XYZ file of C-alpha atoms in Angstrom:
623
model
C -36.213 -109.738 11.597
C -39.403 -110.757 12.807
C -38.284 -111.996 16.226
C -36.518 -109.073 17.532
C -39.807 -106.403 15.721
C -41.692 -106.540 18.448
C -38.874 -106.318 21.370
C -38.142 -102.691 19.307
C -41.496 -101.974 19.348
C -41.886 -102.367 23.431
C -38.619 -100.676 23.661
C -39.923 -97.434 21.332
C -43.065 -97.563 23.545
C -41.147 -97.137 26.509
C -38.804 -94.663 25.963
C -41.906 -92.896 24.521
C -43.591 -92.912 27.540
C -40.750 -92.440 29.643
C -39.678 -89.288 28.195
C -43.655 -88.102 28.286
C -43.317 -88.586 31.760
C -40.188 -86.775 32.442
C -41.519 -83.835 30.198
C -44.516 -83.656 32.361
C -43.047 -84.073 35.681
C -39.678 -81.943 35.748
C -39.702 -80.021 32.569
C -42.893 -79.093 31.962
C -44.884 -78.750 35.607
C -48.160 -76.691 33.961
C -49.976 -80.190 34.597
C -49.279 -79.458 38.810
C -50.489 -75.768 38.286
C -54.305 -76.544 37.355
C -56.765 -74.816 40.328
C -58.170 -78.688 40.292
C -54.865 -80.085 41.889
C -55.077 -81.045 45.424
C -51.374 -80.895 45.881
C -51.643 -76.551 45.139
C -53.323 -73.980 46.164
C -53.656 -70.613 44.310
C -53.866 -67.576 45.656
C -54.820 -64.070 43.224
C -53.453 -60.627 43.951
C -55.980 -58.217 42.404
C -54.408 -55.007 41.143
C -56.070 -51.608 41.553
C -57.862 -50.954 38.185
C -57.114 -47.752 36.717
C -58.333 -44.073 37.306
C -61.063 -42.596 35.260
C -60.033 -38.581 34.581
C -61.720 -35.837 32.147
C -60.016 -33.674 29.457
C -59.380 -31.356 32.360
C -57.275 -33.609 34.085
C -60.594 -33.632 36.856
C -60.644 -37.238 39.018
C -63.752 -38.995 37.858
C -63.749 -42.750 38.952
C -61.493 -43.936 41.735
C -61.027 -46.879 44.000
C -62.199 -48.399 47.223
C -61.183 -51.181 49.036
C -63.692 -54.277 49.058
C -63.673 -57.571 50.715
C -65.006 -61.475 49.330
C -65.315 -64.200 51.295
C -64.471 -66.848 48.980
C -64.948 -70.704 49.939
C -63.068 -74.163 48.552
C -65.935 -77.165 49.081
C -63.196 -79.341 49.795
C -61.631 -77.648 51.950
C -64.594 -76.937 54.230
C -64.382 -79.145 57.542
C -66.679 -79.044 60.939
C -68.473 -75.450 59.981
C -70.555 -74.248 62.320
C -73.547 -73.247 59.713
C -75.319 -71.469 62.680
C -72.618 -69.431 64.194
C -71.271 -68.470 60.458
C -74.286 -66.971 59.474
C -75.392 -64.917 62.749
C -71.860 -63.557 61.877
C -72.456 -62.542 58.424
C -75.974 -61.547 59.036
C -77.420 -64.422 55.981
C -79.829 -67.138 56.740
C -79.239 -70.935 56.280
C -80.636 -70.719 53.142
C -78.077 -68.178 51.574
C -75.514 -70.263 53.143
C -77.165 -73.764 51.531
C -77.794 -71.947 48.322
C -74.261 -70.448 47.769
C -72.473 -73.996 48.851
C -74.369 -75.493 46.235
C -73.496 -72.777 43.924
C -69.518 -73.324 44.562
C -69.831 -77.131 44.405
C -71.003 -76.979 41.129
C -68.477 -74.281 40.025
C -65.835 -76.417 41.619
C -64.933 -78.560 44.768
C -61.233 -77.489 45.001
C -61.411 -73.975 43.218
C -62.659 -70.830 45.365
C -65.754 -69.414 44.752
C -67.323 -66.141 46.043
C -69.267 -66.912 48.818
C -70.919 -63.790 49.957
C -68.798 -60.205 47.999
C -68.829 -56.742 49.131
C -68.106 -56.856 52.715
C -68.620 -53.520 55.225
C -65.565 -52.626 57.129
C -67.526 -53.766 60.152
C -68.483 -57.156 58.584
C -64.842 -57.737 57.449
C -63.552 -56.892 60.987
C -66.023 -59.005 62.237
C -64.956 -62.435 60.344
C -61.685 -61.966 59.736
C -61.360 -61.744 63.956
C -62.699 -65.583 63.728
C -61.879 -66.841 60.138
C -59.717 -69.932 61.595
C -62.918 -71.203 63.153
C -64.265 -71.812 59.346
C -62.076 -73.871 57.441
C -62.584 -73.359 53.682
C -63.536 -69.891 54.155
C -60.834 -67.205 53.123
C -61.030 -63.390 52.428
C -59.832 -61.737 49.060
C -59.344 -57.954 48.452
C -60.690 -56.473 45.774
C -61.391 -52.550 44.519
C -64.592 -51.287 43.643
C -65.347 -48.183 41.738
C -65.131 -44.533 43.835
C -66.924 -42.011 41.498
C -65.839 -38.757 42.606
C -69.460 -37.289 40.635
C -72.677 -38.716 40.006
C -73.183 -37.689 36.400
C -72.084 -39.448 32.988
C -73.393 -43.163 34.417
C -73.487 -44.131 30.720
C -70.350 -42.933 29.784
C -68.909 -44.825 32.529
C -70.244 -48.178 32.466
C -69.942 -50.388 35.817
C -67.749 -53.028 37.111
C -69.857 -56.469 38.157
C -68.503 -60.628 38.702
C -68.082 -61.702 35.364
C -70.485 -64.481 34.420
C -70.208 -68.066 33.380
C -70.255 -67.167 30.018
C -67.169 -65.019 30.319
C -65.519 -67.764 32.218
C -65.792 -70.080 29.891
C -64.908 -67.979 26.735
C -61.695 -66.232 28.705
C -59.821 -67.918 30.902
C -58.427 -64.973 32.689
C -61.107 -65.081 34.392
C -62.690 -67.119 37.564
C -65.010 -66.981 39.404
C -65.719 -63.882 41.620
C -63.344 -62.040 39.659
C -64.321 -58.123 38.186
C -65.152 -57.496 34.347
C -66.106 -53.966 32.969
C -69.704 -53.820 31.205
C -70.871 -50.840 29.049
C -69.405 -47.406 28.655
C -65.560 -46.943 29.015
C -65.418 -49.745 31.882
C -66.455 -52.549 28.585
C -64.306 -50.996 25.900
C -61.048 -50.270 27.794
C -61.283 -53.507 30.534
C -58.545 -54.756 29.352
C -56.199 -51.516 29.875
C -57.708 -50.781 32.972
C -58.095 -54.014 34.828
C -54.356 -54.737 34.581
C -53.057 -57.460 35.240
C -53.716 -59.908 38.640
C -50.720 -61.969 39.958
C -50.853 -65.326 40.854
C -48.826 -67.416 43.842
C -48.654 -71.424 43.756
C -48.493 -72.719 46.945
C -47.617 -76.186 47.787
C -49.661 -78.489 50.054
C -48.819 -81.595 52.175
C -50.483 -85.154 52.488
C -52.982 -83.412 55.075
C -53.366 -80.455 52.966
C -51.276 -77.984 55.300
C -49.416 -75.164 53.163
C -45.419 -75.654 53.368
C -44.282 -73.310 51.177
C -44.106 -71.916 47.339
C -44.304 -74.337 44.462
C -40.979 -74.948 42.265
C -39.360 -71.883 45.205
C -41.968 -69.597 43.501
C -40.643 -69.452 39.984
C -43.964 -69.681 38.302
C -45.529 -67.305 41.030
C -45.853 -63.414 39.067
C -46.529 -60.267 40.203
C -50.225 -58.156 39.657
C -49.977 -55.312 37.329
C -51.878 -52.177 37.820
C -54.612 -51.000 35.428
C -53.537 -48.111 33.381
C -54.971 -44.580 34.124
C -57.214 -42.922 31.211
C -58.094 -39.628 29.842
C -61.130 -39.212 28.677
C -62.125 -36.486 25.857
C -65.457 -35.286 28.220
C -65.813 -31.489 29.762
C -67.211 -33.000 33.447
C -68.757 -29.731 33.810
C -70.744 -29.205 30.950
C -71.593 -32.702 31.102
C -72.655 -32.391 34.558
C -74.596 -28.814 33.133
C -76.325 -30.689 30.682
C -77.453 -33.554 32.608
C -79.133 -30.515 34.780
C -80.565 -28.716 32.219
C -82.720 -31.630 31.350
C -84.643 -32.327 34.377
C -87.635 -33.938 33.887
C -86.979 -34.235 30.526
C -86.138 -37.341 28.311
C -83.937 -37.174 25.253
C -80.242 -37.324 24.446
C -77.832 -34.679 23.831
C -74.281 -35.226 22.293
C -71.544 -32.297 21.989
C -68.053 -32.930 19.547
C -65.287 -30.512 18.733
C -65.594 -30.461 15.595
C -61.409 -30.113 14.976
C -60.753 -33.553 16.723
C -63.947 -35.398 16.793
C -63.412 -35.604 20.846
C -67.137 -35.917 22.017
C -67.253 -33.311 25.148
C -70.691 -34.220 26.692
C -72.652 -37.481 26.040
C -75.990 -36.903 27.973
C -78.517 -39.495 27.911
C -82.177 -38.633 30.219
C -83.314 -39.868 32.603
C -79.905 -41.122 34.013
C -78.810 -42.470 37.259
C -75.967 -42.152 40.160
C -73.297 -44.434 38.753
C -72.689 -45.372 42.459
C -75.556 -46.970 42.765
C -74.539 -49.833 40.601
C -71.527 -50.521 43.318
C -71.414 -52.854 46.473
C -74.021 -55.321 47.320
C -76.785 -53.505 46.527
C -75.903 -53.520 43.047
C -78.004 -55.778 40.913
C -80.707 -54.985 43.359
C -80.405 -50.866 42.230
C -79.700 -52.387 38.076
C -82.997 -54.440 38.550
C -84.837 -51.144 39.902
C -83.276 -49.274 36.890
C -84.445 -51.914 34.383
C -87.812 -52.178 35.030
C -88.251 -48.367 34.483
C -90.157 -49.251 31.230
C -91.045 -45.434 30.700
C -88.207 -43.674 31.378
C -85.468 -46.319 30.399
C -82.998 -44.479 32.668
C -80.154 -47.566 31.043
C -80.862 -46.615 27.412
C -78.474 -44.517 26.177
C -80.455 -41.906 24.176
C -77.787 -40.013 23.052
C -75.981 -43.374 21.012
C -79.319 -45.403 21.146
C -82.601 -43.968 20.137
C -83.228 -43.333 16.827
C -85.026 -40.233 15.824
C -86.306 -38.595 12.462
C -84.327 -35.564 12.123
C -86.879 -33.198 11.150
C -85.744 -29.813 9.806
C -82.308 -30.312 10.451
C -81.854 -32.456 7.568
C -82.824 -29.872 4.974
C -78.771 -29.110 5.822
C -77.926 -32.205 3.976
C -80.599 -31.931 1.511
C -79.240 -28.619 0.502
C -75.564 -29.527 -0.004
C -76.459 -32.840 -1.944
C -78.476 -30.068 -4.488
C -75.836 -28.264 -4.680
C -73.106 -31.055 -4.950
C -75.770 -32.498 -7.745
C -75.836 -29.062 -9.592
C -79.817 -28.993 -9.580
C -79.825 -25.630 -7.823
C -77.286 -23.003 -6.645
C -77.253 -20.276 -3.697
C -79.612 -18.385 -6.082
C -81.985 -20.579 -7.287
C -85.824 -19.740 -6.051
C -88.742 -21.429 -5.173
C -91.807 -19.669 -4.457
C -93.880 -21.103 -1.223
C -97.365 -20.752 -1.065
C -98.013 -21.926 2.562
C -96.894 -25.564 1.508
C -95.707 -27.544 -1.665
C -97.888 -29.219 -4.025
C -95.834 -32.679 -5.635
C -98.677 -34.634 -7.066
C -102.470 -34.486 -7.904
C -103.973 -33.978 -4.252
C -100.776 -34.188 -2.670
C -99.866 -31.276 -0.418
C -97.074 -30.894 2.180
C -97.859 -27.768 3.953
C -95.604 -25.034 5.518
C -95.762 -22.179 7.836
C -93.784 -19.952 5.158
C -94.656 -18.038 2.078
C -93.648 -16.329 -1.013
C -89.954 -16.802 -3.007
C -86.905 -18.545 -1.315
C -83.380 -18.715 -2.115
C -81.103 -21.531 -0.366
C -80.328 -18.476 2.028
C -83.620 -17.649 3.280
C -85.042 -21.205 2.562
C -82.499 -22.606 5.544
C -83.113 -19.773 8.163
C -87.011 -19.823 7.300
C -87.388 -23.633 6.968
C -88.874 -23.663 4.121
C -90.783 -27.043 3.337
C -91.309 -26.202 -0.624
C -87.634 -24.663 -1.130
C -86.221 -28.334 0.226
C -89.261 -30.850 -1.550
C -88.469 -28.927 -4.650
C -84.655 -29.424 -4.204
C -84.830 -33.198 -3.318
C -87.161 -34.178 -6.481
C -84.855 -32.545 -8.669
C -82.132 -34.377 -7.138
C -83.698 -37.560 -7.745
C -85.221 -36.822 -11.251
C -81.929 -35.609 -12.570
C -81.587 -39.131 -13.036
C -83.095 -41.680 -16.000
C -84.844 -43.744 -13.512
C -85.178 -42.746 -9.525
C -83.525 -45.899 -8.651
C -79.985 -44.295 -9.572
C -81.452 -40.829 -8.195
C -81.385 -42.527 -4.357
C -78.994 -44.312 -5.079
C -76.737 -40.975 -5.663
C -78.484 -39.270 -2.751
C -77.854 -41.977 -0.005
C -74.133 -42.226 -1.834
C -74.123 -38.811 -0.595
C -75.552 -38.996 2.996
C -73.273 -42.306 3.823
C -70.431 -39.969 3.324
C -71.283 -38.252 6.539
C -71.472 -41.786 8.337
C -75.206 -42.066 8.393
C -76.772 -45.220 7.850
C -73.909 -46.777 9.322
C -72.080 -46.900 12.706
C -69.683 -44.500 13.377
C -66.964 -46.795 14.871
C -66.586 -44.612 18.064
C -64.972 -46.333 20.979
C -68.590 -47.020 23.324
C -70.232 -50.324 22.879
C -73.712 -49.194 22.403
C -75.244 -48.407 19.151
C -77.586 -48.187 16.485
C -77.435 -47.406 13.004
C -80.123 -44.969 12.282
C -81.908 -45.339 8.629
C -80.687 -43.892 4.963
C -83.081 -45.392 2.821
C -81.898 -47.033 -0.866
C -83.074 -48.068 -3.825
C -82.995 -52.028 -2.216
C -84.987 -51.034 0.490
C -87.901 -49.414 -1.601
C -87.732 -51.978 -3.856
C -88.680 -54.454 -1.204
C -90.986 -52.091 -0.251
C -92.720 -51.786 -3.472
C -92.009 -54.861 -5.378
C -93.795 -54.313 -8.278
C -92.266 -50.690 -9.106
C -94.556 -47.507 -9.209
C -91.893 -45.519 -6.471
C -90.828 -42.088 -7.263
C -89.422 -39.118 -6.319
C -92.969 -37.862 -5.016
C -93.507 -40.913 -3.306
C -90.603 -40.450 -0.939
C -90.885 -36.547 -0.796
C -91.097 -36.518 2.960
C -87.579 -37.761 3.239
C -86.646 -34.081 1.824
C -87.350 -32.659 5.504
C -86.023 -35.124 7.590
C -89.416 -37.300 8.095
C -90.051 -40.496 5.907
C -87.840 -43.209 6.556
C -84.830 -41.459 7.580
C -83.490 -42.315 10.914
C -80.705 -40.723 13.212
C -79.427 -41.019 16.404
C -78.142 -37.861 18.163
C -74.241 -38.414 17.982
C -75.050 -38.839 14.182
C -76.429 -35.169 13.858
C -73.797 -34.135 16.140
C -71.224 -35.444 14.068
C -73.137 -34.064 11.078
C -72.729 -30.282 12.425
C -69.232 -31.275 13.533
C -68.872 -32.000 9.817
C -70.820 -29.440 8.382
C -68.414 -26.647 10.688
C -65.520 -28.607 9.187
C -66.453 -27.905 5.277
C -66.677 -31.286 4.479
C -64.577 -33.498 6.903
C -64.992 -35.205 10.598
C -63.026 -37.190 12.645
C -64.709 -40.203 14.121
C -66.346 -39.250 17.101
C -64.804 -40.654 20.580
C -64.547 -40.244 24.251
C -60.647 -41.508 24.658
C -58.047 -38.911 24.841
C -54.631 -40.344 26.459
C -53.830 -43.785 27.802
C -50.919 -43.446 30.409
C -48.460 -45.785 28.629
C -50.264 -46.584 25.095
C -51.709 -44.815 22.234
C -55.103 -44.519 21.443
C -56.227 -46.048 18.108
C -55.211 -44.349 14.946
C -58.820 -44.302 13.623
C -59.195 -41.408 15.677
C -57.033 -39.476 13.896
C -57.436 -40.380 10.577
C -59.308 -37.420 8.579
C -63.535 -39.072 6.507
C -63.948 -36.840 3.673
C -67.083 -36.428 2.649
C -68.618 -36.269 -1.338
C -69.863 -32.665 -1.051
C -67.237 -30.178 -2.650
C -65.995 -27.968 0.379
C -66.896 -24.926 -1.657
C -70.761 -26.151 -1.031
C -70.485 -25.504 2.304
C -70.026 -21.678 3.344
C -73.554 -20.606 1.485
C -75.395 -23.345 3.803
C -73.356 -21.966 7.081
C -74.352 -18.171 5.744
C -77.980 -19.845 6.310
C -77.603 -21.310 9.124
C -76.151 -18.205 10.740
C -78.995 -16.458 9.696
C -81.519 -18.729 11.793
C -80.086 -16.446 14.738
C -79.975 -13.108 13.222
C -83.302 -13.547 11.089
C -84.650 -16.759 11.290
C -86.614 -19.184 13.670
C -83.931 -19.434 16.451
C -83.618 -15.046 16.710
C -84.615 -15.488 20.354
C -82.059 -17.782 21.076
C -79.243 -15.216 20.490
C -75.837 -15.252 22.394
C -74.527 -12.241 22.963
C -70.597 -11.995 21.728
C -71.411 -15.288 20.221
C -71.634 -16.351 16.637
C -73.704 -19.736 16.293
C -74.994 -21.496 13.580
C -77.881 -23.846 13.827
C -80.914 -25.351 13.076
C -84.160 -25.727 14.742
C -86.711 -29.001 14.320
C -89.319 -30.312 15.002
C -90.269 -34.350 14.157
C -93.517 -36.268 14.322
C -93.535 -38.849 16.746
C -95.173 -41.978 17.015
C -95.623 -44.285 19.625
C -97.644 -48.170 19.787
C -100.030 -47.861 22.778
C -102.187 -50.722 24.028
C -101.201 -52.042 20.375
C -102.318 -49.024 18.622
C -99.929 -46.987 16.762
C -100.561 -43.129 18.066
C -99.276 -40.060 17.469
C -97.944 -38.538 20.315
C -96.517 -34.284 20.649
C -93.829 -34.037 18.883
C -90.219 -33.894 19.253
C -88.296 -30.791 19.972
C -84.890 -31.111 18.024
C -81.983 -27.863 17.912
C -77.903 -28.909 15.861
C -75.716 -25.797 16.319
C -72.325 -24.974 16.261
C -69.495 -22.062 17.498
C -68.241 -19.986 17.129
C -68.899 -19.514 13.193
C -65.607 -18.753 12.189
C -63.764 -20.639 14.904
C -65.940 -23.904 15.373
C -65.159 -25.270 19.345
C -67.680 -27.517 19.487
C -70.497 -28.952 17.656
C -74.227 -30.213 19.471
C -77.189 -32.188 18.415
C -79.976 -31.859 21.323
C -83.054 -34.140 21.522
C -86.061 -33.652 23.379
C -88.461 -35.776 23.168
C -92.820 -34.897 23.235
C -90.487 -31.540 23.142
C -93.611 -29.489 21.003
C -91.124 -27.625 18.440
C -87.014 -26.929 18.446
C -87.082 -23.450 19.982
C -88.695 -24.623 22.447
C -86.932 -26.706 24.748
C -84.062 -27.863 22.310
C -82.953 -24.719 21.273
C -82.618 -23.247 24.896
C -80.675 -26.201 26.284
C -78.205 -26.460 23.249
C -77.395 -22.502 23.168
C -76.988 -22.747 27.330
C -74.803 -25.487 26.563
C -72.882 -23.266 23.840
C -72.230 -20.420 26.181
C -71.698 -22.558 29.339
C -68.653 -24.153 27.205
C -67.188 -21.141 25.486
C -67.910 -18.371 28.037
C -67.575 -20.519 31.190
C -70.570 -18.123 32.639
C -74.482 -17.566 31.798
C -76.068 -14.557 30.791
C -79.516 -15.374 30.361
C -80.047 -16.200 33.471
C -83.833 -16.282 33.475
C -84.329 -19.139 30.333
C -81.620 -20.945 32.435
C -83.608 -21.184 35.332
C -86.520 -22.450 33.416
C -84.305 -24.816 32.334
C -83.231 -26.416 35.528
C -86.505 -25.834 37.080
C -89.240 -26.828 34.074
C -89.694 -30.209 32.812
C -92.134 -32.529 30.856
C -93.348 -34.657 33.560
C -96.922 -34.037 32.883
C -96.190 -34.914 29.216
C -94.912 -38.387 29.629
C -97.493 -39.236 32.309
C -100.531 -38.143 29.407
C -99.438 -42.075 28.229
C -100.749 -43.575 31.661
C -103.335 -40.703 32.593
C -105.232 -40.828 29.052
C -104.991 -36.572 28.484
C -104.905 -35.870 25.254
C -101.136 -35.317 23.197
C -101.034 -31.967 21.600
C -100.559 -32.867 17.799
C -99.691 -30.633 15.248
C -101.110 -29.176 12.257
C -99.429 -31.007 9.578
C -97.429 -28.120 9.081
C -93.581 -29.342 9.867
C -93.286 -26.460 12.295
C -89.102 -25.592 11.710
């Protein structure tokens, strides 16, 4: 038995081996395929990525044709450096630079060599490309935007980077990857699909023909085309209506949760982040430290409310049962909650939750929010209930819309005051401020927006997004599905009776559209900003929600403006415009419009650099 062991054991290992080898070398030929194989070469089709359009069916992003010179190191023989780079219009040292670049990439894969070619330059070369061996051109598309508004909703197309390479193998070098706005979340829809060709080389590295008679080769697959949920033109209205202005301003139909304008500003021509020129125009845009024209406000910047969130603070009473639509609190300029603690108001005399909303009443909404939280043994479980409540409406939390930018925003709880105040001692009067939308509380615009969407609604939203159709596909059932929130719906028509009355009687009566019914809410937040280190207070921030019609809601709009003074101010005008430009389709108050487009805070966000003085407010929360 012994003697003949090992004989079976070489025999075993042979067959072994031989059938390995027959796997790999006429079953299985993947091993042949690899970019690294001298014996190949691969060659990319690029498809045409897929067309951007608006709810309207309006052309937003297109296509235009764009040229790479790519280059294989080991393919390179007898270049004439010199006569290459008059050609191109480089210098020896983009030429030495880039060669290193691709060496170190790879020696036998192509690499870009110099992207984005004119028409002229691409004439040009590809007149004399057999003179540079190596050297090869690839078509690509680049973004056509057919406007130059909604940069942030769009995102850009740029050369994915090593990182990318590495983690997806789809893609090499040179090739096109989507970052931020719709271009990041739907890349994979609408880059499609790029085909691939193996071609087969000789001894001397000449190409005779497809590898395997092309059966591996496939063919590129066009992006899909999308619809996207935005109005173009009151986006583009918007964006104008805040000229020299900074802030954010998001606008939802309440009924779908489809967000119709998503404004951040300052902003920027999208096409300047196309071509060569681009991460020259992106490094321009990024080191705008003070206006930030790539943060998107509107998703980004987190905000106290202000008056606003007296909204939520009233339906959380109500939901609680510490006060009905009847219930009055008398206001004498301001509300006293603790021995030499005063938070002043503009108002005076008795309140109901009617006249407390469309008067922003400070006292009518402190009162409301410490009974809230003392209806409860211990204020712990008091915020504890209240946040409970305000989580409902998907603050505190991302809103899982389909853009990859995003904050939070801040509902405080009981954990986070605890940390704050270790050793107890915390109480409803210690936390008063959050009752009018100052304190701790944080939002971000979309998150009022979707607040008012919610609050038109009675009590429900849809997740706020900016897909509509996908030729081909579905978009993703979370869009559809219906977020109740904990307030009874029956809570909800005595705060919209209020918040009609801020037009007919209240702080926003100036801001009336005729033939309209809107309901809204003026602010005004405190703003604070570290200068040189110190933490100053700076004008305040200007802050109007709304929605209309009343009885019909179409769409829904949170408007920040920030060093803004107070809401009617600048807020106020731009979100009404925006109202009537949507639902009317034409302006009647022609003369706030103009100020509008023509008026802006410029002199206000230079007081930072020039030293002038910021115009603070009395601490009276102006509404």
């Amino acid at each position: 038995m012994r003697k003949i062991l090992l004989p079976l054991l070489i025999v075993a290992a042979t067959l072994l081996i031989s059938g390995q080898l027959f796997y790999l070398q006429i079953v299985d030929d993947s091993y042949i395929k690899k970019s690294e194989n001298n014996a190949l070469k691969i060659v990319y089709e690029y498809p045409e990525r897929g067309y951007i359009y608006d709810r309207n069916s309006k052309l937003l992003v297109a296509n235009q044709p764009s040229y790479d010179i790519m280059v294989t190191p080991n393919d390179m023989k007898n270049i004439d450096t010199l006569e290459l780079c008059n050609l191109l219009n480089i210098d020896t040292v983009y030429f030495n630079k880039r060669i290193k670049k691709a060496k170190v990439y790879s020696w036998r894969a192509p690499s870009v060599f110099l992207p984005s070619l004119t028409k002229k330059e691409f004439a040009a070369f590809q007149e004399k490309i057999r003179r540079f061996k190596g050297f090869n051109i690839v078509k690509r598309s680049l973004r056509d935007y057919q406007v130059d508004v909604a940069a942030n909703v769009f995102g850009y197309i740029t050369q994915a980077g090593e990182a990318t390479i590495q983690k997806d193998h789809y893609y090499k070098s040179g090739d096109l990857i989507g970052r931020q706005g719709v271009e990041e979340t739907y890349e994979k829809i609408l880059r499609g699909v790029k085909g691939v060709k193996y071609l087969q080389r000789d001894r001397f590295g000449r190409i005779i023909g497809p590898f395997k008679e092309g059966v591996y080769d496939t063919i590129s697959e066009e992006g899909k085309d999308i619809t996207l949920t935005l109005d173009i033109d009151l986006q583009k209205y918007g964006e104008a209506l805040m000229f020299e202005k900074r802030g954010g301003i998001v606008a939802i139909e309440p009924k779908t949760g489809e967000i119709l304008a998503l404004i951040t500003a300052p902003s920027y021509d999208p096409s300047l982040l196309v071509g060569r020129k681009r991460s020259e125009n992106y490094q321009a845009l990024q080191n705008d430290s003070l206006g930030l024209p790539l943060f998107d406000r509107g998703l980004l910047a987190e905000y106290p409310p202000g008056s606003p969130f007296k909204i939520l603070t009233g339906l959380i009473g109500l939901q609680e049962g510490v006060i009905d639509e009847n219930t009055t609190f008398v206001c004498h300029h301001g509300f006293s909650y603790g021995r030499g603690a005063f938070m002043k108001c503009h108002d005076s005399g008795a309140n109901n939750l009617n006249s407390g909303i469309y008067k922003s009443c400070n006292t009518y909404f402190g009162n409301t929010f410490r009974l809230t939280i003392d209806k409860y043994p211990k204020p712990a479980f008091g915020v504890d209930a209240w946040s409970g409540h305000l989580k409902s409406f998907g603050l505190g939390n991302f809103l899982g819309y389909d853009l990859p930018p995003g904050r939070k925003g801040l509902i405080p709880t009981t954990e986070y005051y605890q940390r704050w105040y270790p050793n107890g001692g915390w109480r409803s009067s210690t936390i008063i401020s959050n009752s009018i939308g100052q304190g701790e509380i944080l939002m971000t615009p979309i998150q009022l927006a979707n607040m008012m969407a919610t609050v038109a609604n009675h009590g429900y939203y849809y997740t706020p997004h900016i897909i509509k159709n996908i030729k081909g596909a579905k978009i993703d059932s979370k869009f559809t599905t219906k977020h109740v929130t904990t307030i009874d719906e029956k809570y909800f028509q005595p705060v919209i009776d209020g918040l009609y009355d801020v037009f007919n009687k209240g702080t926003a009566q100036s801001l009336q559209v005729k033939d309209i019914e809107i309901c809204g809410k003026t602010g005004t937040a405190e703003n604070f900003k570290k200068i040189n280190g110190v933490n100053t207070q700076l004008t305040d921030h200007s802050i109007f929600v709304a929605f209309a019609p009343r009885n019909d809601p179409k769409i829904a709009i949170a408007v920040f403006v920030e060093n803004g003074y107070w809401g009617a101010r600048w807020a106020g005008p731009i979100a009404t415009l925006m109202i009537e430009k949507y639902i009317n389709g034409t302006i009647s108050r022609t003369a706030l419009e103009n100020k509008m487009l023509t008026q802006g805070l410029k002199r206000e966000y230079e007081k930072v650099i020039s030293g002038e003085p910021f115009r603070i407010n009395e601490p009276v929360y102006i509404p």
